[in-house]
Short mmCIF file of C-alpha atoms in Angstrom, two decimals:
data_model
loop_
_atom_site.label_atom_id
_atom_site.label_comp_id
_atom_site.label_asym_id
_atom_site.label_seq_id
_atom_site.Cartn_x
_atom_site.Cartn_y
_atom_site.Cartn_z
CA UNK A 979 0.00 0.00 0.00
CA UNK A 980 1.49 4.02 -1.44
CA UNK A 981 0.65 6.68 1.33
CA UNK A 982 -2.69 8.85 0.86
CA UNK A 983 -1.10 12.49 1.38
CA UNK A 984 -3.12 15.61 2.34
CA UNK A 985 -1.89 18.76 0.38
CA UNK A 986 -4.66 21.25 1.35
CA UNK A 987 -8.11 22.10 2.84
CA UNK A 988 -10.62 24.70 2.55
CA UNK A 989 -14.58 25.40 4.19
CA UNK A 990 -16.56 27.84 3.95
CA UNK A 991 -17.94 29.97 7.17
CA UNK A 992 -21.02 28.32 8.02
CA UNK A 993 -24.09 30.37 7.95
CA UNK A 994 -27.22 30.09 9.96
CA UNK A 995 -29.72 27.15 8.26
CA UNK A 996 -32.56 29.34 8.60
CA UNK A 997 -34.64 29.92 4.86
CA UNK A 998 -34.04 33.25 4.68
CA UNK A 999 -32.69 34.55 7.07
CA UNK A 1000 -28.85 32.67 7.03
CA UNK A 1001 -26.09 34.36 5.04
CA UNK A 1002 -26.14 31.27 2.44
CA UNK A 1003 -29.62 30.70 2.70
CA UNK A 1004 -30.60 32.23 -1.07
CA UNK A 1005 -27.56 30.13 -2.67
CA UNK A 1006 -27.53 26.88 -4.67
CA UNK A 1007 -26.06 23.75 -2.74
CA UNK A 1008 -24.17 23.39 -6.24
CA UNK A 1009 -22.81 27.00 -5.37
CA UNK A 1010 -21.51 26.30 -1.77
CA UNK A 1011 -19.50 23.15 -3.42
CA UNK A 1012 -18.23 24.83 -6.51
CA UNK A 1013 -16.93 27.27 -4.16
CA UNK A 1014 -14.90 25.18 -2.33
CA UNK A 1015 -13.68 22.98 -5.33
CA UNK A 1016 -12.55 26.18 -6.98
CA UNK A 1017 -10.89 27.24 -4.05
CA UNK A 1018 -8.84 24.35 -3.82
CA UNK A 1019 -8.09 24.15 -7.37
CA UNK A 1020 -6.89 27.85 -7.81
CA UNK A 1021 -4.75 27.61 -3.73
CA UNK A 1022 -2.30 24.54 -5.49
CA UNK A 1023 -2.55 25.27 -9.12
CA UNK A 1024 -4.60 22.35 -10.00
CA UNK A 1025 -4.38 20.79 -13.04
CA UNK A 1026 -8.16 19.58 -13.12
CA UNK A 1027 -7.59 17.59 -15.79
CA UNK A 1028 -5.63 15.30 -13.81
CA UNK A 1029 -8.09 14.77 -10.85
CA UNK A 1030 -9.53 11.50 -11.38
CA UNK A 1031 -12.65 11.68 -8.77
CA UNK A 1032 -14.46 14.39 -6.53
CA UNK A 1033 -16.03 12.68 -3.79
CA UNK A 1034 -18.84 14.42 -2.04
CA UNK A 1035 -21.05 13.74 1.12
CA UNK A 1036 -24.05 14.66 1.21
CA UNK A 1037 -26.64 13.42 4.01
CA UNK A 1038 -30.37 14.83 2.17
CA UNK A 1039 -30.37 13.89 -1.28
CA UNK A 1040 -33.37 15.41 -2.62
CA UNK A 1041 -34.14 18.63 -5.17
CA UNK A 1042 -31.24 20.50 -5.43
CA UNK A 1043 -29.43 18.52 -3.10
CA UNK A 1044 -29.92 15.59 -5.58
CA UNK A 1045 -28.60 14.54 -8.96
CA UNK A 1046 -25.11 13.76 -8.31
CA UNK A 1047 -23.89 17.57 -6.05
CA UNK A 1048 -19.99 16.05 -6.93
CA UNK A 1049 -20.07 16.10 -10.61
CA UNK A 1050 -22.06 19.08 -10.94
CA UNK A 1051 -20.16 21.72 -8.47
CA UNK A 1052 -17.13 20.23 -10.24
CA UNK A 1053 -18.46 21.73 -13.28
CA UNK A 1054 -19.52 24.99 -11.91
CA UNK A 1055 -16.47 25.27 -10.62
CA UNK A 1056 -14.99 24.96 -14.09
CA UNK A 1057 -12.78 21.36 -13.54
CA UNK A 1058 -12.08 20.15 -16.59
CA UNK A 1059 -14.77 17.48 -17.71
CA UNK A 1060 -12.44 14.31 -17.53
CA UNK A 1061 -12.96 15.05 -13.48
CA UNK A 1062 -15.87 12.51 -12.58
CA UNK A 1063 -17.55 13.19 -9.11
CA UNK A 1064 -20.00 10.90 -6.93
CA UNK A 1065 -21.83 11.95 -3.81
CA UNK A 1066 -22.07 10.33 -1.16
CA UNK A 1067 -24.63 9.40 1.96
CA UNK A 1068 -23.27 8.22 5.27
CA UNK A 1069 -25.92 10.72 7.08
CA UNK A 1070 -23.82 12.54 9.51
CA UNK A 1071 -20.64 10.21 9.25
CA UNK A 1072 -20.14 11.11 5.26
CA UNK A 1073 -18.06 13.90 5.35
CA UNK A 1074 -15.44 11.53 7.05
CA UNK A 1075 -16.55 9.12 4.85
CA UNK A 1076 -15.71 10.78 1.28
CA UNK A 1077 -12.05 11.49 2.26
CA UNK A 1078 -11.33 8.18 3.95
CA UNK A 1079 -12.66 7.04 0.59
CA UNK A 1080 -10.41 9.14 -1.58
CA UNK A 1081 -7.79 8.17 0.60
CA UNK A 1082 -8.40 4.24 -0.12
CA UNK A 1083 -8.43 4.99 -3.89
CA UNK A 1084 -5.17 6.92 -3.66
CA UNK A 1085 -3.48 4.51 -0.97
CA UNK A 1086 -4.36 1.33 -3.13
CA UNK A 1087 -2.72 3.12 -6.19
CA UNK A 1088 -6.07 3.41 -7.94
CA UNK A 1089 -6.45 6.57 -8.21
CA UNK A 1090 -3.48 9.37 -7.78
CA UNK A 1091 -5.59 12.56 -7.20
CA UNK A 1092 -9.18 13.13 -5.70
CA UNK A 1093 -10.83 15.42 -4.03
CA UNK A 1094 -13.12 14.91 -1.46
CA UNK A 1095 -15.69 17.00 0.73
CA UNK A 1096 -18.93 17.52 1.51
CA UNK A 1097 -21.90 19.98 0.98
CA UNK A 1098 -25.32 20.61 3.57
CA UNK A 1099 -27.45 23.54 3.68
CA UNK A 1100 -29.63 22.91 6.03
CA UNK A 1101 -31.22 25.94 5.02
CA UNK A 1102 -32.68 23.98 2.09
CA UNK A 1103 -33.72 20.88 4.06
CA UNK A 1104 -35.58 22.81 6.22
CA UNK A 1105 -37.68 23.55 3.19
CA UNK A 1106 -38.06 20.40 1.81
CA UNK A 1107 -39.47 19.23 5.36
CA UNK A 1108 -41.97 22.53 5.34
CA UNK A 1109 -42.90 21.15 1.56
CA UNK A 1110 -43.34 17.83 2.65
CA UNK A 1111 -46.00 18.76 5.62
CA UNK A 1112 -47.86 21.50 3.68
CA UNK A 1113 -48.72 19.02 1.08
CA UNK A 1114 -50.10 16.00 3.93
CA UNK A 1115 -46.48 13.86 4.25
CA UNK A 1116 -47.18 13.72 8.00
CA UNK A 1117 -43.06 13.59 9.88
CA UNK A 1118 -42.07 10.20 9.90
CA UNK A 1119 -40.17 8.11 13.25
CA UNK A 1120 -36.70 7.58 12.90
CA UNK A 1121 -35.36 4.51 10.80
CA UNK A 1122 -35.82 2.97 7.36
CA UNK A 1123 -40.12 2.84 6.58
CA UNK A 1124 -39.54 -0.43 6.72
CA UNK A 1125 -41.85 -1.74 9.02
CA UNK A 1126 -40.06 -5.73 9.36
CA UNK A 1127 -36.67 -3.62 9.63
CA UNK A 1128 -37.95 -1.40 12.39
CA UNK A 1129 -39.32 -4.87 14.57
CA UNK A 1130 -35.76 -5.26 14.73
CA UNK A 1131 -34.21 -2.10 15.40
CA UNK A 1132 -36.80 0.96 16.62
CA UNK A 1133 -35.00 3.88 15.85
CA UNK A 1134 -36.18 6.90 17.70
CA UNK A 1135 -35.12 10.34 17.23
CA UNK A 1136 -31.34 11.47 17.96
CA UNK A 1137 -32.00 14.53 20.20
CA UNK A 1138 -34.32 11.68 22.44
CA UNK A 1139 -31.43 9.57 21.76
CA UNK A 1140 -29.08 11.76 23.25
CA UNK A 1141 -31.39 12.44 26.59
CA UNK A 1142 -32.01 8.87 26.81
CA UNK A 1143 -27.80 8.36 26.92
CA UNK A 1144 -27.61 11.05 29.28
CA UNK A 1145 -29.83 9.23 31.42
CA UNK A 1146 -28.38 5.61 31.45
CA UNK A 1147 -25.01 7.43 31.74
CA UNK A 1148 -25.92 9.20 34.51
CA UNK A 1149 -24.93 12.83 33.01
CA UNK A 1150 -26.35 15.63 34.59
CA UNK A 1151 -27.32 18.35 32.74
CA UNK A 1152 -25.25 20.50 34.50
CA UNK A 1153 -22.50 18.74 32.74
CA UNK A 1154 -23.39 19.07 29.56
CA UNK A 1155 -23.93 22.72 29.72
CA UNK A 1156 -20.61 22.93 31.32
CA UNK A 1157 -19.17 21.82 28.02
CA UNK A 1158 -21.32 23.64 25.97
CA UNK A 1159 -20.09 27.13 27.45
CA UNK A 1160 -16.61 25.75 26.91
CA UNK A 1161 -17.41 24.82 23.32
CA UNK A 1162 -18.62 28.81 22.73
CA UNK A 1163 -15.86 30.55 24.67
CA UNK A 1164 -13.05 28.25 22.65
CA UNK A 1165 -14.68 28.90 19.39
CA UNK A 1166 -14.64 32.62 20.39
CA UNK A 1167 -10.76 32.56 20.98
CA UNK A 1168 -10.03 30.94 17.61
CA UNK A 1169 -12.08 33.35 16.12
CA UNK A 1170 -9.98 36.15 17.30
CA UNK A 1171 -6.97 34.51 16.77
CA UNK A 1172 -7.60 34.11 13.08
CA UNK A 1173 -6.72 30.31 13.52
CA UNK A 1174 -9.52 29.07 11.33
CA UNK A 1175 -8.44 31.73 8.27
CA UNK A 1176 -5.77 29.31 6.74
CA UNK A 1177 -8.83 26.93 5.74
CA UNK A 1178 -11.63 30.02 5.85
CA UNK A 1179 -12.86 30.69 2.01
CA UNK A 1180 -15.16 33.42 1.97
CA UNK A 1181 -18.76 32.84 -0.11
CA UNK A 1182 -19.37 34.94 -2.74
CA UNK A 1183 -22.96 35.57 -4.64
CA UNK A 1184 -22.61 35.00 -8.18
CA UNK A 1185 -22.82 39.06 -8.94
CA UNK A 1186 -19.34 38.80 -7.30
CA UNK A 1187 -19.94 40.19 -3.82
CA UNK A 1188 -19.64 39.02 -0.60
CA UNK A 1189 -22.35 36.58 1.07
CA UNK A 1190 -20.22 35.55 4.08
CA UNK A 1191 -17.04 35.33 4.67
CA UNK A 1192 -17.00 34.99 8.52
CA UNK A 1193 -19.14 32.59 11.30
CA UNK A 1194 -22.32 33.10 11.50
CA UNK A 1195 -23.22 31.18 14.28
CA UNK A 1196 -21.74 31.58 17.10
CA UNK A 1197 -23.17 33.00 20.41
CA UNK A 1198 -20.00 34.41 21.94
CA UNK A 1199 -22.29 36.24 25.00
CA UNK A 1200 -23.61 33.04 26.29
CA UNK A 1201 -23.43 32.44 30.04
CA UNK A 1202 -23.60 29.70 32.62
CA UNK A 1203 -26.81 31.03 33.69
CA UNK A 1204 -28.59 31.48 30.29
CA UNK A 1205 -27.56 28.24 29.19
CA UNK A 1206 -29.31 26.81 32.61
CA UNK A 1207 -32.26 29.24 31.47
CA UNK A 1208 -33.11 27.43 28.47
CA UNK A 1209 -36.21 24.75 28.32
CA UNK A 1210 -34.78 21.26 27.32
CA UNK A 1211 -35.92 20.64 23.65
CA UNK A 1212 -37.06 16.82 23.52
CA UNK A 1213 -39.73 16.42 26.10
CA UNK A 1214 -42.80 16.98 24.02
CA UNK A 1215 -41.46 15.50 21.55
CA UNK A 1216 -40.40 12.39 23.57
CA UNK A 1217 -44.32 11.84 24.03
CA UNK A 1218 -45.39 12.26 21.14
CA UNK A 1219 -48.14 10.34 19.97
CA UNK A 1220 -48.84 9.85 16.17
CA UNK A 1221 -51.73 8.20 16.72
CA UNK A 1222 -50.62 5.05 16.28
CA UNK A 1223 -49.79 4.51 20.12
CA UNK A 1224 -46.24 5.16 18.84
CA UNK A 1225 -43.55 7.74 20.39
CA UNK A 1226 -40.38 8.64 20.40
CA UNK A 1227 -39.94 7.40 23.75
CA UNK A 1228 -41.82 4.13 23.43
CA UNK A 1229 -39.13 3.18 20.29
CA UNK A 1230 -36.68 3.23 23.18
CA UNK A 1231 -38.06 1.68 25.74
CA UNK A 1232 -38.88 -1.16 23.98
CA UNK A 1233 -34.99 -1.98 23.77
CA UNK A 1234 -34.33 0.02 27.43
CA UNK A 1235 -37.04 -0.35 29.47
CA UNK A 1236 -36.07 1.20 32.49
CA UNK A 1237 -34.66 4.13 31.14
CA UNK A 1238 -36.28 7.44 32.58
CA UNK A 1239 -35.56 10.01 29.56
CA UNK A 1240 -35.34 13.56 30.93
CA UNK A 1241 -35.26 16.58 28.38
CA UNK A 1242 -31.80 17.64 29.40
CA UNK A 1243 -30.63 18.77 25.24
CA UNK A 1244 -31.81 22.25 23.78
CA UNK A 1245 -30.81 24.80 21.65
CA UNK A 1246 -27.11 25.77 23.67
CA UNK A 1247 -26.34 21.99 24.00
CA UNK A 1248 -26.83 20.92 20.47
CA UNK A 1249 -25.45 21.33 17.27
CA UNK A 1250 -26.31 24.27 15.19
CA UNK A 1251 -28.35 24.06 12.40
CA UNK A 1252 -26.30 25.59 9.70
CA UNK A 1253 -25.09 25.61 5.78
CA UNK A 1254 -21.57 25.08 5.01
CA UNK A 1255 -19.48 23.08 1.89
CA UNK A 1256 -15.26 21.72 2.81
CA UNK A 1257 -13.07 20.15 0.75
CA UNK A 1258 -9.60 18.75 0.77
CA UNK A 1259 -6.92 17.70 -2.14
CA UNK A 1260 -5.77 13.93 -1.53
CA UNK A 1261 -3.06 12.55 -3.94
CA UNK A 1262 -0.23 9.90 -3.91
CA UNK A 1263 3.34 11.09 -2.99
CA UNK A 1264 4.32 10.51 -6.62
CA UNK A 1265 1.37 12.97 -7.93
CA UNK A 1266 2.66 15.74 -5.39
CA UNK A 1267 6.55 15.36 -6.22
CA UNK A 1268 5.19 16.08 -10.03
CA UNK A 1269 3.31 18.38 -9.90
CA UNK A 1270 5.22 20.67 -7.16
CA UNK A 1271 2.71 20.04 -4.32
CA UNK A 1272 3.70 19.94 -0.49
CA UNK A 1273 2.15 17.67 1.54
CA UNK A 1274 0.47 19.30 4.87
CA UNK A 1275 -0.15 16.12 6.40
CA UNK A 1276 -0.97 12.03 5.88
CA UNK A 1277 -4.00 9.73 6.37
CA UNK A 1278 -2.35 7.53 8.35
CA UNK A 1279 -6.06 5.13 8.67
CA UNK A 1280 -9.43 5.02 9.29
CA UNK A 1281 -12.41 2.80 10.28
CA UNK A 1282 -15.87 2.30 10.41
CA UNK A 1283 -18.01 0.75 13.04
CA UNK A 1284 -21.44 -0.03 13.53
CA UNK A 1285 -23.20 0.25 17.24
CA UNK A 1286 -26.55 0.16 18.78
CA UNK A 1287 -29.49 1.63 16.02
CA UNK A 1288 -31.73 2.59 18.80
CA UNK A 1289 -29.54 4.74 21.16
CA UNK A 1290 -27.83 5.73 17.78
CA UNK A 1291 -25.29 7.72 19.44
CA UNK A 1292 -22.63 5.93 20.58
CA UNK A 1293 -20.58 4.21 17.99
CA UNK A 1294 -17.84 7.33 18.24
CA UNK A 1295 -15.61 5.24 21.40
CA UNK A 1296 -15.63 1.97 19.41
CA UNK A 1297 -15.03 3.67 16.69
CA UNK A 1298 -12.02 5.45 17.93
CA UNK A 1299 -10.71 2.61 19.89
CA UNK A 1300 -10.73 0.46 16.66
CA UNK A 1301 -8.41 3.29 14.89
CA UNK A 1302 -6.03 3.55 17.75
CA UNK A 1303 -5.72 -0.56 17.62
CA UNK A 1304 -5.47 -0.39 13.61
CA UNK A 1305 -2.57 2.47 13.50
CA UNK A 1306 -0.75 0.77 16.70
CA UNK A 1307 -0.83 4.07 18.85
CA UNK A 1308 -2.69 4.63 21.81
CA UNK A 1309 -4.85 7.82 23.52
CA UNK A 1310 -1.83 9.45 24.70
CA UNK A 1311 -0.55 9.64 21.40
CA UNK A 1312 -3.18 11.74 20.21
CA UNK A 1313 -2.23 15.39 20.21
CA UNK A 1314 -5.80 16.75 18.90
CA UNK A 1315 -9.21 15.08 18.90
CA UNK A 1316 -12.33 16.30 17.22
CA UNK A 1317 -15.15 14.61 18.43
CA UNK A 1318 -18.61 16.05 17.01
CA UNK A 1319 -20.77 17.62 18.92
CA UNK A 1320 -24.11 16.80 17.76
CA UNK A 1321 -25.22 16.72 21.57
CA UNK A 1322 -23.15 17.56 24.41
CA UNK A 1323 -23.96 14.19 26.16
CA UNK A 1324 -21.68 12.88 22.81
CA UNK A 1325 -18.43 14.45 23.24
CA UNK A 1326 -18.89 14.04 27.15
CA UNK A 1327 -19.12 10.80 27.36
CA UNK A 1328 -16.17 10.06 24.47
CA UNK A 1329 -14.11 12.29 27.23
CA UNK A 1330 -14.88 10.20 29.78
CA UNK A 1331 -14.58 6.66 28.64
CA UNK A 1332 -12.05 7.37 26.95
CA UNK A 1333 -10.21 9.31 29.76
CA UNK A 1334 -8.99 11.94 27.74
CA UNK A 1335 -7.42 15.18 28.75
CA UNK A 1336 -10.12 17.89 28.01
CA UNK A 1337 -7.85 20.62 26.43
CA UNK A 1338 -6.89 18.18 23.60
CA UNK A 1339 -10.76 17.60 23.03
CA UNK A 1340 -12.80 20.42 20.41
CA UNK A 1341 -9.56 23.14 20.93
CA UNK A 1342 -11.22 25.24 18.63
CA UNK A 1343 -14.87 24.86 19.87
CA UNK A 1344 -17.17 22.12 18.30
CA UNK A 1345 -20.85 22.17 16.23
CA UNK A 1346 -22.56 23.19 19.48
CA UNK A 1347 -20.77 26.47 19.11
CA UNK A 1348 -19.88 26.58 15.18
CA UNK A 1349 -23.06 24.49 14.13
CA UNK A 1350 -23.26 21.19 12.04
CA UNK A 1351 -23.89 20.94 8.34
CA UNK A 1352 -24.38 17.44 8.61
CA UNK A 1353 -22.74 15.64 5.35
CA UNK A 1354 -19.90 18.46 5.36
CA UNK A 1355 -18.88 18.26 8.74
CA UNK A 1356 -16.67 15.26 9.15
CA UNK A 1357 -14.72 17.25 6.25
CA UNK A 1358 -14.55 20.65 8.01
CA UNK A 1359 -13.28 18.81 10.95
CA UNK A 1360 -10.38 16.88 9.54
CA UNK A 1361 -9.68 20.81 8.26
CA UNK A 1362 -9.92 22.00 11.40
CA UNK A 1363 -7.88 19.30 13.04
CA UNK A 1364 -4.59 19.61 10.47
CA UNK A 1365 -4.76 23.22 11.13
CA UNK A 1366 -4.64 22.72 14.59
CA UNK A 1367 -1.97 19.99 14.35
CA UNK A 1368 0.41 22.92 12.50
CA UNK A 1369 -0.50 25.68 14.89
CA UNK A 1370 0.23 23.52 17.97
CA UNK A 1371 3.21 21.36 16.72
CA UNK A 1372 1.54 18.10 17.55
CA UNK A 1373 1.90 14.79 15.05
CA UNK A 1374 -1.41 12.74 14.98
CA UNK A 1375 -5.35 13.71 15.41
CA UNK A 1376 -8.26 11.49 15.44
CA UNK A 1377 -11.27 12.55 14.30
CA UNK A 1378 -14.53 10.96 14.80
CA UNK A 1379 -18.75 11.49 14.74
CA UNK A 1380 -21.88 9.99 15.49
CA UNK A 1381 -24.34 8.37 12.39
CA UNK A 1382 -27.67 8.14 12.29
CA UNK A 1383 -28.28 4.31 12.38
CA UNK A 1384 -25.77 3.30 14.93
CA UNK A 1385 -22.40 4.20 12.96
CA UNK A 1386 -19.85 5.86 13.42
CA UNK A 1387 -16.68 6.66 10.93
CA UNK A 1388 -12.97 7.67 12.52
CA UNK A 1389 -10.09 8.75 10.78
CA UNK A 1390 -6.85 9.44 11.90
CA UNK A 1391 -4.07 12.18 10.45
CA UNK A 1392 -0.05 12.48 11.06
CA UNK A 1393 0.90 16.41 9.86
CA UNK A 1394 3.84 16.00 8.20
#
C-alpha cells in the first residue's frame, strides 16, 4: 500500500440554516460546493484535468441537493470534464466518509488525485421538510419505513437519543452545559486569533460580492446562567403520539425499558443548524513530487463501526478505539481530537470513557458552538484538526462522529 497524502483544505464559514434569514440561505447547494472545489483548485494550481474523482457527502439527497452535487459543483467550478464526481450518503458520518474514501483509492494506487468534501445547507432541508408537511407527508419516526426492519431495530429520534444516553449514563445536565459554554468561549478565541483563516474561504454571490465570509453562528455572550435558562428541547417531543400509540420514547423503551428520559438537550447543548461546503486535495506522494505540491499532512487510517441503532449515538468510542488498535498508537498519542458535537452528552461521554485530557478535546470549539452541516462536517473537521496539528506542533489527530443508524466513521491524520 502508497501513502494517501493531504496537500490542502478549505470550508466555507457556516451560515445560519434558517430559509431566509442565514447568510447562504438564497444560494444553490451546487454554489456552496463549486466554491470550495474552486478554491482548492486555484490555492495549489490544479491541473483539473488530472483529478480523477471528486467525492462528495451529502446526508439529504433530494431537489437541489440531488442529482449527483460532486459532478455538478465540479463543473460549476470549471474542472475540466475528464474530473468525474459521486456523492455520497453516510448521514452525519459522510463527510469523514468521502475522504477516507479518496484516501483508499489513492493509498491502493487506484487513483493518484481526488478530491473529497462535503456539501449541507440545512437551510434547504428545512424547506423540503416545510414542503413535505404542507402538502399532507405527515413527519415520519426515525429509521428505514420499513416496518419488518424497524421490529428489529426501533429507531427513535437522535435529540431523544441523546437524553435517553444522558440518562443511562448518569450525566447531569449541569455537565453538559458545562461543556457547551466551553465549546462557545473556545470557538470565540479561535475566532480572534484568526486560527480558522488558513482553511476560511469566503462565499461569494454569483454578482461577485460578498455573502459571508466569517461565522455566522456563534453565540460568543452566552453564560452559565442562560444556558441553565433554556427549556430542554425533547420532552414533548419524547411523548409524542402519532396516533398510532407510537412515540419517540416508546421506540426506546422497547430496547431500554427502564430508562427514565429527561429533556436535558436544547438549543445551547446541540449542534447548530447551519449551511456550510469543505473540501480537501488527496493525492499519492508521486502525484505531489510532479506536480510541485507539499504535503500538509498524511491519512495515516481510518475505520468504520457499527453500534446500537436505537440509542444511535454511541458508535464514536468503538469507533475510535478500533483506529487507535489499527494504527498501533494509543490515547496518549493523540495530540488533537475532534469529536462532534451533535449533543453535548456525545463528546462528554467520548471524554470520559475514553479518559482523555479535556484541552486536547474540540480546541477550537465544536458544532454546538460553530453548528453542524451534517454531510460536510466530518470534512470541516479533519480541516480543522490539520490546522490545529500545525498551529500547535503536535503529530497525529483522530477525528470521529456519530451516524444516524448506529455508525460511526474515525479517521486518523499524522501532519507531516
Amino acid at each position: 500500500m502508497g501513502e494517501a497524502l493531504i496537500i490542502d483544505a478549505v470550508r466555507t464559514p457556516r451560515g445560519i440554516g434558517k430559509p431566509g434569514k442565514g447568510a447562504l440561505s438564497h444560494l444553490h447547494p451546487t454554489h456552496l460546493g463549486a466554491t470550495v472545489l474552486k478554491a482548492i483548485a486555484e490555492r495549489n494550481k490544479l491541473d483539473t484535468a488530472t483529478v480523477d474523482d471528486v467525492i462528495i457527502s451529502t446526508s439529504t439527497q433530494r431537489g437541489k441537493q440531488g442529482g449527483d452535487l460532486a459532478r455538478m459543483a465540479a463543473l460549476a467550478a470549471g474542472y475540466d470534464t475528464k474530473a468525474s464526481g459521486v456523492t455520497l450518503d453516510r448521514f452525519c458520518g459522510g463527510g469523514i466518509t468521502a475522504v477516507a474514501q479518496a484516501a483508499a483509492a489513492v493509498a491502493s494506487g487506484f487513483e493518484d488525485c481526488v478530491v473529497a468534501g462535503g456539501v449541507e445547507m440545512m437551510s434547504y432541508t428545512a424547506q423540503l421538510a416545510a414542503e413535505d408537511q404542507a402538502h399532507g407527508v405527515p413527519p415520519q419516526l426515525m429509521g428505514s419505513g420499513y416496518e419488518e426492519l424497524d421490529k428489529l431495530h426501533p429507531q427513535s429520534h437522535q435529540g431523544v437519543c441523546g437524553d435517553a444516553i444522558a440518562a443511562i449514563e448518569g450525566i447531569p445536565r449541569e455537565a453538559l452545559d458545562a461543556l457547551a459554554l466551553v465549546s462557545q468561549q473556545r470557538a470565540d478565541r479561535a475566532i480572534k486569533e484568526g486560527r480558522f483563516n488558513k482553511s476560511l474561504v469566503p462565499v461569494l454571490n454569483t454578482d461577485g460580492s460578498v455573502a459571508l465570509d466569517h461565522e455566522e453562528f456563534p453565540r460568543p455572550s452566552t453564560t452559565a446562567e442562560g444556558l441553565a435558562a433554556l427549556k430542554g428541547s425533547f420532552g414533548a417531543l419524547a411523548n409524542w403520539d402519532q396516533g398510532n400509540g407510537v412515540t419517540f420514547a416508546s421506540q426506546i423503551k422497547r430496547r431500554y425499558p427502564d430508562v427514565e428520559i429527561e429533556p436535558v438537550h436544547h438549543a445551547g447543548n446541540s449542534s447548530g443548524v447551519v449551511d456550510g461546503a469543505a473540501a480537501l486535495l488527496i493525492t499519492s506522494p508521486e502525484y505531489a513530487a510532479k506536480n510541485g505540491l507539499k504535503a500538509r499532512g498524511r491519512v495515516v487510517t481510518y475505520v468504520n463501526v457499527g453500534d446500537d441503532p436505537t440509542l444511535m449515538l454511541n458508535a464514536p468510542v468503538p469507533a475510535a478505539k478500533k483506529a487507535l488498535a489499527k494504527a498501533g498508537l494509543t490515547v496518549a498519542d493523540i495530540d488533537v481530537w475532534e469529536i462532534n458535537e451533535a449533543f453535548a452528552v456525545v463528546a462528554e461521554k467520548f471524554i470520559r470513557d475514553l479518559g482523555l485530557d479535556r484541552e486536547k478535546v474540540n480546541i477550537n470549539g465544536g458544532a454546538m458552538a460553530l453548528g453542524h452541516p451534517i454531510g460536510a462536517t466530518g470534512s470541516m473537521l479533519i480541516g480543522t484538526a490539520l490546522d490545529e496539528l500545525e498551529r500547535s506542533n503536535g503529530r497525529y489527530a483522530l477525528i470521529t462522529m456519530c451516524a444516524a443508524g448506529g455508525m460511526a466513521p474515525a479517521i486518523i491524520i499524522e501532519r507531516v
